[in-house]
């Protein structure tokens, strides 16, 4: 068990944002968190990333309460890939990915070795000398992914580490969306756990092993993607009539708007 | 890793590692050039500043001062005057100018990182103003404290430190709304802070006697005229502590450029870093103001220049800013002494004459003061 959330509740100024949310992530599992805007997805991400500390209920990482980890220890075990990072100054791609190694107390040569490996895994070696401010949206996203992976990479690679994705595809066109997620999905084979916040239902059916559906701060459904992503659940969660259909030539079910 | 590889990967990899070293070398060369030329220019400009003054121009003075240190016999009668001027007036003035230039530039760079905005500057945000009011208040109300106590030299920098810390905390308090820092609010808070400071200074000059009034006037325009070894020694511990505290946060400052959440994800205790930087900036600005008065725009212009030269990485930005700051402020001081000789133009006027148009240029370039956070 990599990450487990039990009875997780968060409230801001007395109004409850999350209530009794249960779910868990195993090593090598891709879990999608889906729900309407304001359903509590971002709050959930903040709680499991350690950014919010005043929650009730339990979050455990590797069997230990999240609050037992120091901020540095946590930073070597989980990385958060934000929607976008704004850079005012032109750092090179290599410098940006090197920022990911900041938690590791190591020689620069070792850091450089790690980031070079990340760049070759993600096929962005050709970008390394370029300025981050001059890249396209898709390229930036890859660089940020490389930075996040560099952050949690150690001698065992990515095994038992956790990657949190906040709307990873919102800034990307269709081609790059597919590529980025395919890349991440591949990494779960090496034991990386992924929690992906999204509102793209077809992303969930295509890539997630499990799905957590949030509605008004409640965990409406959690389980294998195929059982969670059904028409009744989607109607209840999003208030939209859909059909979940299997199309020949596509390996996963597809959610189409039926209204 | 076996996955996600393409047939061309080994080739790509090889090319890129060569590229990596080239890139690093070029960057390292730039940094090294900045350090070498910076140090060289610091010495040259320092020597010029020692040689030039209202008592007379003597370009052999730096060498004479140096040889005088190693000489046991008394210097020639005709030399004692200029040697005294060099040793007790010009040299401490140059040292003080360089310290203040270095510290103000580092503080500016630190504030720009802290507030995530290249427009942040101790003088624009009223931090220097707060320090000046506190120092002026000590002068007006302090009475005999300066003559009676051994620790007197440290009273002024301490008071100025308290003043800058207080105004800094107020600025931060006003600038943050619901945990979100808005540069517009921040600059507006700076305007309010500066207005408060000038009101305070106005009131203090109104009730001050003649000698205090002169000092207060000198605070509002900045001057190196009060330099002495005593002032340098009073300034030094504050400035040393400030630079050390700031330099130790160089990695954190880099990560903060990506935002507070990102820095936190990467294991930075953001709250502690921010508090350390607030304290360090207040120390540096307070001490500088207590010695030289308000010198505007140094913290704005210098880091910007250094970013253009060697990039935004705080590991080189901080020492680079210290060097360039020391050089530029010493150069400005030489200008201020020569332009209306034998009188002296207040240094704050010289730096503002350069800095204010630069600030306007930054504003125009951005189009508007939009938040970047």
Coordinates of C-alpha atoms in Angstrom, one line a residue:
Chain A
X1 CA 0.0 0.0 0.0
X2 CA 1.5 3.2 -1.1
X3 CA -1.0 5.8 -0.1
X4 CA -4.2 5.4 1.9
X5 CA -6.8 7.9 2.8
X6 CA -9.4 7.0 5.5
X7 CA -12.3 9.2 6.6
X8 CA -10.4 12.2 5.2
X9 CA -12.2 15.5 5.9
X10 CA -11.1 19.0 5.3
X11 CA -13.0 22.2 6.0
X12 CA -12.2 25.8 5.4
X13 CA -13.7 28.3 7.8
X14 CA -16.4 25.8 9.0
X15 CA -17.6 24.9 5.5
X16 CA -16.8 21.4 4.7
X17 CA -14.8 20.8 1.5
X18 CA -14.1 17.1 1.8
X19 CA -16.0 14.6 3.8
X20 CA -15.0 11.1 4.7
X21 CA -13.1 10.3 1.6
X22 CA -11.6 6.8 1.3
X23 CA -9.3 5.6 -1.3
X24 CA -5.9 4.0 -1.8
X25 CA -3.1 3.7 -4.2
X26 CA -0.8 0.7 -4.7
X27 CA 2.7 0.8 -6.1
X28 CA 2.5 1.0 -9.9
X29 CA -1.2 2.0 -9.9
X30 CA -2.7 4.9 -11.8
X31 CA -5.6 6.4 -9.9
X32 CA -7.7 9.1 -11.4
X33 CA -9.7 11.6 -9.3
X34 CA -12.6 12.9 -11.2
X35 CA -15.4 15.3 -10.3
X36 CA -17.0 18.7 -11.1
X37 CA -15.2 22.0 -10.5
X38 CA -15.5 22.6 -6.8
X39 CA -16.0 19.0 -5.9
X40 CA -12.9 19.0 -3.8
X41 CA -10.3 17.6 -6.2
X42 CA -7.7 20.3 -5.6
X43 CA -8.3 20.2 -1.8
X44 CA -7.7 16.4 -1.9
X45 CA -4.5 17.0 -3.8
X46 CA -3.3 19.6 -1.3
X47 CA -4.1 17.2 1.6
X48 CA -2.2 14.3 0.2
X49 CA 0.7 16.4 -1.0
X50 CA 1.1 17.7 2.5
X51 CA 0.3 21.3 1.7
X52 CA -2.8 21.3 4.0
X53 CA -2.0 19.8 7.4
X54 CA -5.2 20.5 9.3
X55 CA -7.4 17.7 8.1
X56 CA -9.2 15.1 10.1
X57 CA -9.1 11.4 9.4
X58 CA -6.0 9.5 8.3
X59 CA -3.6 9.7 5.4
X60 CA -0.8 7.1 5.4
X61 CA 2.2 6.9 3.1
X62 CA 3.9 3.5 3.1
X63 CA 1.9 2.6 6.2
X64 CA 3.0 5.6 8.2
X65 CA 0.9 8.7 8.9
X66 CA 1.7 11.5 6.5
X67 CA 2.3 13.9 9.4
X68 CA 5.2 11.8 10.6
X69 CA 7.3 12.7 7.5
X70 CA 9.4 15.8 7.5
X71 CA 8.9 18.2 4.6
X72 CA 12.2 17.1 3.1
X73 CA 11.5 13.4 3.6
X74 CA 8.2 13.9 1.8
X75 CA 9.8 15.8 -1.0
X76 CA 11.9 12.7 -1.9
X77 CA 8.9 10.4 -2.0
X78 CA 6.2 12.3 -3.8
X79 CA 6.3 14.9 -6.5
X80 CA 3.5 17.2 -7.6
X81 CA 3.2 18.2 -11.2
X82 CA 1.2 21.5 -11.3
X83 CA -0.9 22.6 -14.2
X84 CA 1.7 25.2 -15.1
X85 CA 4.6 27.0 -13.5
X86 CA 5.1 30.6 -14.4
X87 CA 8.8 31.6 -15.0
X88 CA 9.7 35.2 -15.0
X89 CA 13.2 34.6 -16.0
X90 CA 14.7 32.4 -18.7
X91 CA 16.2 29.4 -16.9
X92 CA 17.5 26.7 -19.2
X93 CA 15.6 23.4 -19.3
X94 CA 18.5 21.8 -17.6
X95 CA 18.4 24.2 -14.7
X96 CA 14.7 23.7 -14.3
X97 CA 15.0 20.0 -14.1
X98 CA 18.0 20.4 -11.7
X99 CA 15.6 22.2 -9.4
X100 CA 13.9 18.9 -9.0
X101 CA 17.0 17.5 -7.4
X102 CA 17.0 20.2 -4.7
X103 CA 15.9 17.9 -1.9
X104 CA 18.8 15.5 -2.5
X105 CA 22.0 16.3 -0.7
X106 CA 24.3 15.1 -3.4
X107 CA 27.2 16.2 -5.7
X108 CA 26.3 18.2 -8.7
X109 CA 27.7 15.5 -11.0
X110 CA 25.3 13.0 -9.6
X111 CA 22.4 15.4 -10.1
X112 CA 23.5 15.9 -13.6
X113 CA 23.6 12.2 -14.2
X114 CA 20.1 11.8 -12.9
X115 CA 18.6 14.6 -14.9
X116 CA 20.3 13.4 -18.1
X117 CA 18.6 10.1 -17.6
X118 CA 15.2 11.8 -17.0
X119 CA 15.7 13.8 -20.2
X120 CA 16.5 10.7 -22.2
X121 CA 13.6 8.8 -20.8
X122 CA 11.3 11.6 -21.9
X123 CA 13.1 12.3 -25.1
X124 CA 13.8 15.9 -24.4
X125 CA 17.6 15.8 -24.6
X126 CA 17.5 18.2 -27.5
X127 CA 15.8 20.8 -25.3
X128 CA 18.3 21.0 -22.5
X129 CA 20.1 24.2 -23.5
X130 CA 16.9 26.0 -24.4
X131 CA 15.2 28.6 -22.2
X132 CA 12.0 27.4 -20.5
X133 CA 10.3 30.6 -21.5
X134 CA 10.8 29.8 -25.2
X135 CA 9.2 26.4 -25.2
X136 CA 5.8 25.3 -26.5
X137 CA 3.2 24.1 -24.0
X138 CA 3.8 20.5 -24.8
X139 CA 7.5 20.9 -24.4
X140 CA 7.2 22.7 -21.1
X141 CA 4.9 20.0 -19.8
X142 CA 7.5 17.4 -20.5
X143 CA 10.2 19.4 -18.8
X144 CA 8.0 19.8 -15.7
X145 CA 7.4 16.0 -15.8
X146 CA 11.2 15.4 -16.0
X147 CA 11.6 17.8 -13.1
X148 CA 9.0 15.9 -11.0
X149 CA 10.6 12.6 -11.9
X150 CA 14.1 13.8 -11.1
X151 CA 12.7 14.9 -7.7
X152 CA 11.7 11.4 -6.6
X153 CA 14.2 9.3 -8.5
X154 CA 16.7 7.3 -6.4
X155 CA 18.7 4.2 -6.6
X156 CA 15.6 2.1 -7.0
X157 CA 14.4 4.3 -9.8
X158 CA 10.8 5.3 -9.2
X159 CA 9.6 2.2 -7.3
X160 CA 7.3 3.1 -4.4
X161 CA 7.2 6.7 -5.2
X162 CA 4.1 8.8 -5.8
X163 CA 3.5 11.3 -8.6
X164 CA 0.5 13.7 -8.2
X165 CA -0.8 15.3 -11.3
X166 CA -3.0 18.4 -11.3
X167 CA -5.0 18.6 -14.5
X168 CA -1.9 17.4 -16.5
X169 CA -3.4 17.9 -19.9
X170 CA -5.3 21.1 -19.6
X171 CA -2.6 23.1 -21.4
X172 CA -2.0 20.6 -24.1
X173 CA -3.4 19.8 -27.5
X174 CA -4.7 16.4 -28.2
X175 CA -1.5 14.9 -29.5
X176 CA 0.6 16.0 -26.6
X177 CA -2.1 15.0 -24.1
X178 CA -2.0 11.4 -25.3
X179 CA 1.8 11.4 -25.4
X180 CA 2.3 12.9 -21.9
X181 CA -0.1 10.4 -20.3
X182 CA 1.2 7.5 -22.3
X183 CA 4.7 8.4 -20.9
X184 CA 3.4 8.5 -17.4
X185 CA 1.4 5.3 -17.8
X186 CA 4.6 3.6 -18.9
X187 CA 6.4 4.8 -15.7
X188 CA 3.8 3.0 -13.5
X189 CA 5.3 -0.3 -14.9
X190 CA 8.4 0.6 -12.9
X191 CA 6.3 0.8 -9.6
X192 CA 5.5 4.5 -9.7
X193 CA 2.1 5.3 -8.1
X194 CA 0.1 8.1 -9.9
X195 CA -2.8 10.1 -8.7
X196 CA -4.2 12.2 -11.4
X197 CA -6.7 15.0 -10.9
X198 CA -8.8 15.6 -14.0
X199 CA -12.2 16.2 -15.4
X200 CA -11.6 14.5 -18.7
X201 CA -13.6 11.3 -18.5
X202 CA -12.0 9.7 -21.5
X203 CA -8.6 10.3 -20.0
X204 CA -9.8 8.3 -17.0
X205 CA -11.2 5.4 -19.1
X206 CA -8.0 5.3 -21.2
X207 CA -5.3 5.4 -18.6
X208 CA -6.6 4.9 -15.0
X209 CA -6.5 1.6 -13.2
X210 CA -8.8 2.9 -10.6
X211 CA -11.0 6.0 -10.3
X212 CA -12.3 8.0 -7.4
X213 CA -15.4 10.0 -8.2
X214 CA -15.9 13.1 -6.0
X215 CA -19.2 14.9 -5.7
X216 CA -19.7 17.8 -3.3
X217 CA -16.7 16.8 -1.2
X218 CA -17.9 13.2 -0.8
X219 CA -16.2 10.2 -2.3
X220 CA -19.1 9.0 -4.4
X221 CA -17.4 6.0 -5.8
X222 CA -14.0 4.4 -5.8
X223 CA -12.9 1.2 -7.5
X224 CA -11.6 -0.2 -10.8
X225 CA -12.2 2.3 -13.6
X226 CA -14.6 0.1 -15.6
X227 CA -16.9 -0.3 -12.6
X228 CA -16.8 3.3 -11.5
X229 CA -17.1 4.9 -14.9
X230 CA -20.7 3.9 -15.7
X231 CA -23.6 5.9 -16.9
X232 CA -25.4 6.0 -13.6
X233 CA -22.4 7.3 -11.7
X234 CA -21.5 9.9 -14.3
X235 CA -25.1 11.2 -14.3
X236 CA -25.1 11.4 -10.5
X237 CA -21.7 13.1 -10.4
X238 CA -21.9 15.5 -13.3
X239 CA -25.6 15.7 -13.9
X240 CA -25.0 14.8 -17.6
X241 CA -26.5 12.0 -19.5
X242 CA -23.8 10.0 -21.2
X243 CA -23.3 6.7 -22.9
X244 CA -20.3 4.6 -22.1
X245 CA -19.6 2.6 -25.3
X246 CA -17.0 0.2 -26.6
X247 CA -15.8 1.2 -30.1
X248 CA -14.0 -1.3 -32.2
X249 CA -10.3 -0.5 -32.5
X250 CA -10.2 1.4 -29.2
X251 CA -9.0 -0.6 -26.2
X252 CA -10.9 1.3 -23.6
X253 CA -14.6 2.3 -23.2
X254 CA -15.4 5.8 -24.5
X255 CA -17.7 8.2 -22.7
X256 CA -19.9 10.1 -25.1
X257 CA -22.4 12.8 -24.4
X258 CA -25.9 11.5 -24.9
X259 CA -27.8 14.7 -24.3
Chain B
X1 CA 15.2 1.9 -18.0
X2 CA 13.9 -0.2 -20.9
X3 CA 10.8 1.7 -21.7
X4 CA 10.1 4.8 -23.6
X5 CA 13.2 4.4 -25.6
X6 CA 13.5 4.9 -29.3
X7 CA 16.0 3.5 -31.7
X8 CA 17.8 6.8 -32.0
X9 CA 18.2 7.3 -28.3
X10 CA 21.9 6.4 -27.9
X11 CA 22.7 8.9 -30.5
X12 CA 20.6 11.6 -29.0
X13 CA 22.1 10.9 -25.6
X14 CA 25.6 11.3 -26.9
X15 CA 25.0 14.5 -28.7
X16 CA 23.2 16.0 -25.8
X17 CA 25.9 15.2 -23.2
X18 CA 28.4 17.0 -25.4
X19 CA 25.9 19.9 -25.6
X20 CA 25.5 19.8 -21.9
X21 CA 29.2 20.4 -21.3
X22 CA 29.4 23.1 -23.9
X23 CA 26.5 24.9 -22.3
X24 CA 27.9 24.5 -18.8
X25 CA 31.3 25.7 -19.9
X26 CA 29.9 28.8 -21.6
X27 CA 27.8 29.6 -18.5
X28 CA 30.7 29.0 -16.2
X29 CA 32.9 31.2 -18.3
X30 CA 30.5 34.0 -18.1
X31 CA 30.2 33.7 -14.3
X32 CA 34.0 33.5 -13.9
X33 CA 34.4 36.5 -16.2
X34 CA 31.9 38.4 -14.0
X35 CA 33.8 37.5 -10.8
X36 CA 37.3 38.3 -12.2
X37 CA 36.4 41.5 -14.0
X38 CA 34.1 42.5 -11.1
X39 CA 36.9 42.1 -8.6
X40 CA 39.3 43.9 -10.9
X41 CA 37.0 46.8 -11.4
X42 CA 36.2 47.0 -7.7
X43 CA 39.9 47.6 -7.1
X44 CA 40.3 50.1 -9.9
X45 CA 37.2 52.1 -9.0
X46 CA 38.2 51.9 -5.3
X47 CA 41.6 53.3 -6.2
X48 CA 40.1 56.1 -8.2
X49 CA 37.6 57.0 -5.4
X50 CA 40.5 57.2 -3.0
X51 CA 42.5 59.5 -5.4
X52 CA 39.7 61.9 -6.1
X53 CA 38.3 64.5 -3.7
X54 CA 37.9 68.1 -2.8
X55 CA 41.3 68.2 -1.1
X56 CA 42.9 67.4 -4.4
X57 CA 43.4 64.7 -7.0
X58 CA 46.4 62.4 -6.4
X59 CA 46.4 59.1 -8.3
X60 CA 49.4 57.9 -6.4
X61 CA 47.6 58.1 -3.1
X62 CA 46.4 54.5 -3.0
X63 CA 50.0 53.3 -3.5
X64 CA 51.2 55.8 -0.9
X65 CA 48.6 54.5 1.6
X66 CA 49.6 50.9 0.9
X67 CA 53.3 51.6 1.3
X68 CA 52.6 53.6 4.4
X69 CA 51.1 50.5 6.1
X70 CA 54.4 48.6 5.7
X71 CA 56.6 51.6 6.5
X72 CA 57.8 52.1 10.1
X73 CA 59.3 55.5 9.7
X74 CA 57.1 58.6 9.7
X75 CA 56.1 59.9 6.3
X76 CA 57.5 63.2 4.9
X77 CA 56.0 66.3 6.4
X78 CA 54.4 67.4 3.1
X79 CA 52.6 64.1 2.8
X80 CA 50.9 63.9 6.2
X81 CA 47.9 66.0 5.2
X82 CA 46.9 64.0 2.1
X83 CA 47.8 60.7 3.9
X84 CA 45.5 61.6 6.7
X85 CA 42.7 62.5 4.3
X86 CA 43.2 59.3 2.5
X87 CA 43.4 57.1 5.6
X88 CA 40.7 58.7 7.8
X89 CA 38.2 60.1 5.2
X90 CA 38.5 58.7 1.8
X91 CA 39.4 55.1 2.6
X92 CA 36.6 54.5 5.1
X93 CA 34.2 56.3 2.7
X94 CA 35.1 53.9 -0.1
X95 CA 34.8 50.9 2.1
X96 CA 31.5 52.1 3.4
X97 CA 30.2 52.8 -0.1
X98 CA 31.2 49.4 -1.3
X99 CA 29.6 47.6 1.7
X100 CA 26.4 49.6 1.3
X101 CA 26.3 49.1 -2.5
X102 CA 26.8 45.3 -2.1
X103 CA 24.3 44.9 0.7
X104 CA 21.6 47.0 -0.9
X105 CA 21.9 45.1 -4.2
X106 CA 21.8 41.7 -2.4
X107 CA 18.8 42.9 -0.4
X108 CA 17.1 44.0 -3.6
X109 CA 17.7 40.6 -5.2
X110 CA 16.4 38.9 -2.1
X111 CA 13.3 41.0 -2.0
X112 CA 12.6 40.3 -5.7
X113 CA 12.8 36.6 -5.0
X114 CA 10.8 36.9 -1.8
X115 CA 8.0 38.8 -3.5
X116 CA 8.4 37.0 -6.8
X117 CA 8.6 40.3 -8.7
X118 CA 11.5 42.1 -10.4
X119 CA 10.1 45.5 -9.3
X120 CA 10.6 44.9 -5.6
X121 CA 13.2 47.3 -4.1
X122 CA 13.8 48.4 -0.5
X123 CA 13.3 52.1 -1.3
X124 CA 10.2 51.6 -3.5
X125 CA 8.5 49.6 -0.8
X126 CA 9.2 52.1 1.9
X127 CA 11.6 49.8 3.8
X128 CA 14.4 52.4 3.6
X129 CA 11.9 55.1 4.6
X130 CA 10.9 53.2 7.8
X131 CA 14.6 52.8 8.7
X132 CA 15.3 56.5 8.2
X133 CA 12.3 57.6 10.4
X134 CA 13.5 55.3 13.2
X135 CA 17.1 56.6 12.9
X136 CA 15.9 60.2 12.8
X137 CA 13.7 59.6 15.9
X138 CA 16.7 58.4 17.8
X139 CA 18.7 61.5 16.8
X140 CA 15.9 63.9 17.8
X141 CA 14.8 62.2 21.0
X142 CA 17.9 60.2 21.9
X143 CA 19.5 63.3 23.4
X144 CA 22.9 62.6 25.0
X145 CA 23.0 58.9 24.3
X146 CA 25.6 59.4 21.6
X147 CA 28.2 60.9 23.8
X148 CA 27.7 59.0 27.0
X149 CA 27.7 55.4 26.0
X150 CA 30.3 53.1 24.5
X151 CA 27.8 51.1 22.4
X152 CA 26.5 54.4 21.0
X153 CA 27.8 53.6 17.5
X154 CA 25.4 50.6 17.3
X155 CA 22.4 52.5 18.5
X156 CA 21.7 54.1 15.2
X157 CA 22.0 51.0 13.0
X158 CA 19.9 49.0 15.6
X159 CA 17.1 51.6 15.5
X160 CA 17.2 51.7 11.7
X161 CA 17.0 47.9 11.7
X162 CA 14.0 48.0 13.9
X163 CA 12.4 50.6 11.7
X164 CA 13.0 48.7 8.5
X165 CA 11.8 45.5 10.1
X166 CA 8.6 47.1 11.2
X167 CA 7.9 48.7 7.8
X168 CA 8.7 45.4 6.1
X169 CA 6.2 43.5 8.3
X170 CA 3.6 46.1 7.6
X171 CA 4.2 45.8 3.9
X172 CA 4.0 42.1 3.9
X173 CA 0.8 42.3 6.0
X174 CA -0.8 44.7 3.5
X175 CA 0.5 42.9 0.4
X176 CA -0.8 39.5 1.2
X177 CA -4.5 39.0 0.8
X178 CA -5.8 35.5 1.6
X179 CA -2.3 34.1 1.3
X180 CA -1.9 35.5 -2.2
X181 CA 0.7 38.2 -2.8
X182 CA -0.3 40.9 -5.2
X183 CA 2.4 43.2 -6.6
X184 CA -0.1 45.9 -7.2
X185 CA -1.2 45.9 -3.6
X186 CA 2.5 45.6 -2.6
X187 CA 3.5 48.7 -4.6
X188 CA 0.5 50.6 -3.3
X189 CA 1.5 49.6 0.2
X190 CA 5.0 50.9 -0.6
X191 CA 3.6 54.3 -1.7
X192 CA 1.6 54.4 1.6
X193 CA 4.7 53.4 3.6
X194 CA 6.8 56.1 1.9
X195 CA 4.1 58.7 2.5
X196 CA 4.1 57.7 6.2
X197 CA 7.9 57.9 6.3
X198 CA 8.0 61.3 4.8
X199 CA 5.3 62.5 7.2
X200 CA 7.4 61.2 10.1
X201 CA 10.5 62.7 8.8
X202 CA 8.7 66.0 8.2
X203 CA 7.4 66.1 11.7
X204 CA 10.8 65.2 13.1
X205 CA 12.5 67.9 11.2
X206 CA 9.9 70.4 12.4
X207 CA 10.7 69.7 16.0
X208 CA 14.4 69.1 15.5
X209 CA 17.1 71.5 16.5
X210 CA 19.6 72.7 13.9
X211 CA 22.2 70.0 14.1
X212 CA 19.5 67.2 14.1
X213 CA 17.8 68.9 11.2
X214 CA 21.0 68.7 9.1
X215 CA 21.3 65.0 9.9
X216 CA 17.7 64.3 8.9
X217 CA 18.0 66.2 5.7
X218 CA 21.0 64.1 4.9
X219 CA 19.0 61.0 5.6
X220 CA 16.4 61.8 3.1
X221 CA 18.8 62.4 0.3
X222 CA 21.6 59.9 1.1
X223 CA 25.2 60.9 1.7
X224 CA 28.5 59.3 2.2
X225 CA 29.9 62.4 3.9
X226 CA 29.5 60.9 7.4
X227 CA 31.9 58.1 6.7
X228 CA 34.5 57.2 9.3
X229 CA 36.1 54.0 10.5
X230 CA 33.7 54.1 13.5
X231 CA 30.7 54.0 11.2
X232 CA 32.2 51.3 9.1
X233 CA 32.7 49.2 12.2
X234 CA 29.2 49.8 13.4
X235 CA 27.8 48.8 10.0
X236 CA 29.9 45.7 9.4
X237 CA 28.3 43.2 11.8
X238 CA 24.8 44.0 10.5
X239 CA 25.8 43.8 6.9
X240 CA 27.9 40.6 7.3
X241 CA 25.0 38.9 9.1
X242 CA 22.6 40.1 6.4
X243 CA 24.7 38.9 3.5
X244 CA 25.4 35.5 5.1
X245 CA 21.7 35.0 5.8
X246 CA 20.7 35.9 2.3
X247 CA 23.4 33.9 0.6
X248 CA 22.5 30.8 2.6
X249 CA 19.0 31.0 1.1
X250 CA 20.3 31.0 -2.5
X251 CA 18.9 27.6 -3.4
X252 CA 15.6 28.3 -1.7
X253 CA 15.3 31.7 -3.6
X254 CA 15.7 29.8 -6.8
X255 CA 12.9 27.4 -5.9
X256 CA 10.7 30.3 -4.7
X257 CA 10.8 31.7 -8.2
X258 CA 8.5 28.9 -9.2
X259 CA 6.0 29.8 -6.5
X260 CA 5.6 29.0 -2.9
X261 CA 3.7 25.7 -3.5
X262 CA 6.4 24.4 -5.8
X263 CA 9.1 25.3 -3.3
X264 CA 7.2 23.5 -0.6
X265 CA 6.8 20.4 -2.7
X266 CA 10.6 20.5 -3.1
X267 CA 11.1 20.3 0.6
X268 CA 11.6 24.0 1.4
X269 CA 10.2 25.3 4.7
X270 CA 8.8 28.4 3.0
X271 CA 7.7 30.1 6.1
X272 CA 11.1 29.9 7.7
X273 CA 12.9 31.0 4.5
X274 CA 10.6 34.0 4.2
X275 CA 11.1 35.0 7.8
X276 CA 14.9 34.7 7.5
X277 CA 14.9 36.8 4.3
X278 CA 12.6 39.5 5.9
X279 CA 15.0 39.7 8.8
X280 CA 18.1 39.7 6.6
X281 CA 16.8 42.4 4.4
X282 CA 15.7 44.5 7.4
X283 CA 19.2 44.1 8.9
X284 CA 21.0 45.1 5.6
X285 CA 18.7 48.0 4.7
X286 CA 18.6 49.3 8.3
X287 CA 22.3 49.3 8.7
X288 CA 22.9 50.9 5.3
X289 CA 20.3 53.6 5.9
X290 CA 21.8 54.4 9.3
X291 CA 25.1 55.0 7.7
X292 CA 24.3 56.7 4.5
X293 CA 20.6 57.6 4.5
X294 CA 18.2 56.6 1.8
X295 CA 19.8 55.5 -1.5
X296 CA 17.1 54.6 -3.9
X297 CA 17.0 52.1 -6.8
X298 CA 20.3 50.4 -6.2
X299 CA 18.5 47.2 -5.3
X300 CA 16.3 47.5 -8.4
X301 CA 18.9 48.2 -11.0
X302 CA 21.8 46.1 -10.0
X303 CA 20.2 42.6 -9.8
X304 CA 18.5 43.3 -13.2
X305 CA 21.9 44.1 -14.7
X306 CA 23.5 41.0 -13.3
X307 CA 20.6 38.8 -14.6
X308 CA 21.3 40.2 -18.0
X309 CA 25.0 39.2 -17.6
X310 CA 24.9 35.8 -16.0
X311 CA 21.3 34.7 -15.8
X312 CA 18.7 34.5 -13.0
X313 CA 20.3 31.7 -10.9
X314 CA 20.6 33.1 -7.3
X315 CA 23.8 31.2 -6.7
X316 CA 25.6 33.6 -9.1
X317 CA 23.1 36.5 -8.9
X318 CA 23.8 37.2 -5.2
X319 CA 27.6 37.4 -5.3
X320 CA 27.4 39.1 -8.8
X321 CA 25.0 41.7 -7.4
X322 CA 27.3 42.4 -4.5
X323 CA 30.2 43.0 -6.8
X324 CA 28.3 45.1 -9.4
X325 CA 26.5 47.0 -6.6
X326 CA 29.8 47.9 -4.9
X327 CA 31.2 49.1 -8.2
X328 CA 28.2 51.1 -9.3
X329 CA 27.7 52.8 -6.0
X330 CA 31.3 53.8 -5.8
X331 CA 31.2 55.1 -9.3
X332 CA 28.1 57.1 -8.5
X333 CA 29.9 58.5 -5.4
X334 CA 32.8 59.7 -7.6
X335 CA 30.3 61.3 -9.9
X336 CA 28.5 63.0 -7.0
X337 CA 31.8 64.4 -5.8
X338 CA 33.0 65.6 -9.1
X339 CA 29.9 67.0 -10.8
X340 CA 29.4 70.0 -8.5
X341 CA 33.0 70.1 -7.0
X342 CA 34.0 71.4 -4.5
X343 CA 30.5 70.8 -3.2
X344 CA 29.0 67.3 -3.2
X345 CA 25.7 66.2 -4.7
X346 CA 23.8 63.9 -2.4
X347 CA 24.3 60.3 -3.6
X348 CA 20.6 59.5 -3.4
X349 CA 20.1 62.1 -6.2
X350 CA 22.6 60.4 -8.4
X351 CA 21.2 56.9 -8.0
X352 CA 17.6 58.2 -8.4
X353 CA 18.6 60.0 -11.6
X354 CA 19.7 56.6 -13.0
X355 CA 17.2 54.4 -11.2
X356 CA 13.9 56.3 -11.7
X357 CA 14.1 56.3 -15.5
X358 CA 15.0 52.6 -15.3
X359 CA 12.0 51.9 -13.2
X360 CA 9.8 53.7 -15.8
X361 CA 11.5 51.6 -18.5
X362 CA 10.6 48.4 -16.6
X363 CA 7.0 49.6 -16.2
X364 CA 6.7 50.4 -19.9
X365 CA 8.3 47.1 -21.0
X366 CA 5.8 45.2 -18.9
X367 CA 2.9 47.1 -20.4
X368 CA 1.2 47.1 -17.1
X369 CA 1.9 46.1 -13.5
X370 CA 0.1 42.8 -14.0
X371 CA 0.5 40.2 -11.4
X372 CA 2.7 37.4 -12.4
X373 CA 2.0 35.0 -9.5

